[in-house]
Amino acid sequence: MSPRRNRPKGAGSNGRGADDDRPRYGGHQYTESWQGEEFTVRQVAGSGGPGKTYRCPGCDQEIRSSVPHVVAWPEHGGVDDRRHWHKACWNARDRRTTRVRRSRDAPRF
């Protein structure tokens, strides 16, 4: 028995057709205005693997790549401007102070 084929036949090297304009990493992508600037926001479903960890700028806690979260970046920003947020932190970003205060038990990095 041969292994299962994961890509549809005839698709490009990335498994998508030439006229397919879906976001590369999946998830719903939209634009929001915040603090006078346009942000591109993408909802990311958690992946199954151990993967990377990110630091949420809203609560300063870690986000594992296996947890669903939001990635946001300025519309005219680059890859280095992307920030991974908990969904609740992104929704409450206007109620957060500019200086996050950690609890005593929080890691200090």
Short mmCIF file of C-alpha atoms in Angstrom, two decimals:
data_model
loop_
_atom_site.label_atom_id
_atom_site.label_comp_id
_atom_site.label_asym_id
_atom_site.label_seq_id
_atom_site.Cartn_x
_atom_site.Cartn_y
_atom_site.Cartn_z
CA MET A 1 0.00 0.00 0.00
CA SER A 2 1.40 3.42 -0.90
CA PRO A 3 1.22 6.38 1.51
CA ARG A 4 -1.68 8.78 1.30
CA ARG A 5 -1.18 11.79 -0.93
CA ASN A 6 -1.56 15.01 1.08
CA ARG A 7 -1.75 17.43 -1.82
CA PRO A 8 -4.40 17.52 -4.50
CA LYS A 9 -3.12 16.57 -7.93
CA GLY A 10 -2.28 19.45 -10.23
CA ALA A 11 -1.85 22.04 -7.49
CA GLY A 12 1.24 24.23 -7.19
CA SER A 13 4.21 23.32 -5.02
CA ASN A 14 2.51 24.78 -1.94
CA GLY A 15 -0.67 22.73 -2.37
CA ARG A 16 -2.74 25.70 -3.55
CA GLY A 17 -3.77 26.71 -7.01
CA ALA A 18 -2.42 29.82 -8.72
CA ASP A 19 -5.72 31.72 -8.29
CA ASP A 20 -6.09 30.85 -4.60
CA ASP A 21 -5.65 34.00 -2.46
CA ARG A 22 -6.38 32.52 0.99
CA PRO A 23 -3.96 33.47 3.78
CA ARG A 24 -0.99 31.14 3.82
CA TYR A 25 -1.32 30.03 7.42
CA GLY A 26 -5.10 29.78 7.58
CA GLY A 27 -7.40 31.63 9.89
CA HIS A 28 -9.68 34.56 9.29
CA GLN A 29 -7.85 37.79 8.42
CA TYR A 30 -9.32 41.29 8.62
CA THR A 31 -8.30 44.91 9.21
CA GLU A 32 -9.00 46.96 12.35
CA SER A 33 -8.27 50.55 13.27
CA TRP A 34 -6.54 51.09 16.61
CA GLN A 35 -4.86 54.26 17.94
CA GLY A 36 -5.18 55.95 14.55
CA GLU A 37 -3.42 53.16 12.67
CA GLU A 38 -4.72 50.28 10.57
CA PHE A 39 -3.82 46.80 11.84
CA THR A 40 -4.07 43.51 10.02
CA VAL A 41 -5.47 40.91 12.40
CA ARG A 42 -5.41 37.15 11.86
CA GLN A 43 -7.07 34.56 14.08
CA VAL A 44 -4.81 31.54 14.45
CA ALA A 45 -6.05 28.08 15.41
CA GLY A 46 -3.72 26.24 17.74
CA SER A 47 -1.40 23.69 16.17
CA GLY A 48 -1.00 20.23 17.67
CA GLY A 49 2.78 20.23 18.09
CA PRO A 50 4.89 21.65 20.91
CA GLY A 51 6.05 24.53 18.67
CA LYS A 52 7.05 27.99 19.79
CA THR A 53 5.96 30.17 22.66
CA TYR A 54 5.13 33.85 22.28
CA ARG A 55 4.75 36.66 24.81
CA CYS A 56 1.38 38.45 24.81
CA PRO A 57 1.89 42.25 24.94
CA GLY A 58 -1.48 42.67 26.69
CA CYS A 59 -0.87 40.55 29.78
CA ASP A 60 2.86 39.75 29.46
CA GLN A 61 2.17 36.02 29.77
CA GLU A 62 3.30 33.23 27.44
CA ILE A 63 1.17 31.88 24.61
CA ARG A 64 1.99 28.40 23.40
CA SER A 65 1.53 27.82 19.68
CA SER A 66 -0.98 25.06 20.50
CA VAL A 67 -3.43 27.63 21.94
CA PRO A 68 -5.78 29.57 19.61
CA HIS A 69 -4.77 33.25 19.59
CA VAL A 70 -4.63 36.43 17.49
CA VAL A 71 -1.70 37.79 15.48
CA ALA A 72 -1.81 41.53 14.77
CA TRP A 73 0.57 43.88 12.97
CA PRO A 74 0.46 47.38 11.48
CA GLU A 75 -0.85 47.34 7.91
CA HIS A 76 2.37 48.79 6.53
CA GLY A 77 4.61 46.92 8.97
CA GLY A 78 6.90 44.01 8.30
CA VAL A 79 7.32 40.54 9.71
CA ASP A 80 9.16 41.90 12.76
CA ASP A 81 6.11 44.01 13.72
CA ARG A 82 3.79 41.01 14.25
CA ARG A 83 2.58 40.46 17.80
CA HIS A 84 0.79 37.40 19.17
CA TRP A 85 -2.07 38.26 21.56
CA HIS A 86 -4.53 36.25 23.59
CA LYS A 87 -7.92 36.89 22.02
CA ALA A 88 -9.27 38.39 25.27
CA CYS A 89 -6.22 40.64 25.59
CA TRP A 90 -6.63 41.91 22.01
CA ASN A 91 -10.30 42.67 22.65
CA ALA A 92 -9.42 44.52 25.88
CA ARG A 93 -6.37 46.39 24.53
CA ASP A 94 -7.99 49.81 25.08
CA ARG A 95 -8.62 49.05 28.75
CA ARG A 96 -5.02 48.02 29.41
CA THR A 97 -2.46 50.42 30.82
CA THR A 98 0.72 51.11 28.91
CA ARG A 99 2.81 49.63 31.71
CA VAL A 100 1.93 46.06 32.60
CA ARG A 101 2.50 45.13 36.23
CA ARG A 102 3.46 41.54 36.83
CA SER A 103 2.37 39.48 39.78
CA ARG A 104 4.98 38.17 42.20
CA ASP A 105 4.86 34.68 40.70
CA ALA A 106 5.27 35.76 37.06
CA PRO A 107 8.51 34.85 35.27
CA ARG A 108 10.97 37.74 34.94
CA PHE A 109 12.13 37.56 31.30
#
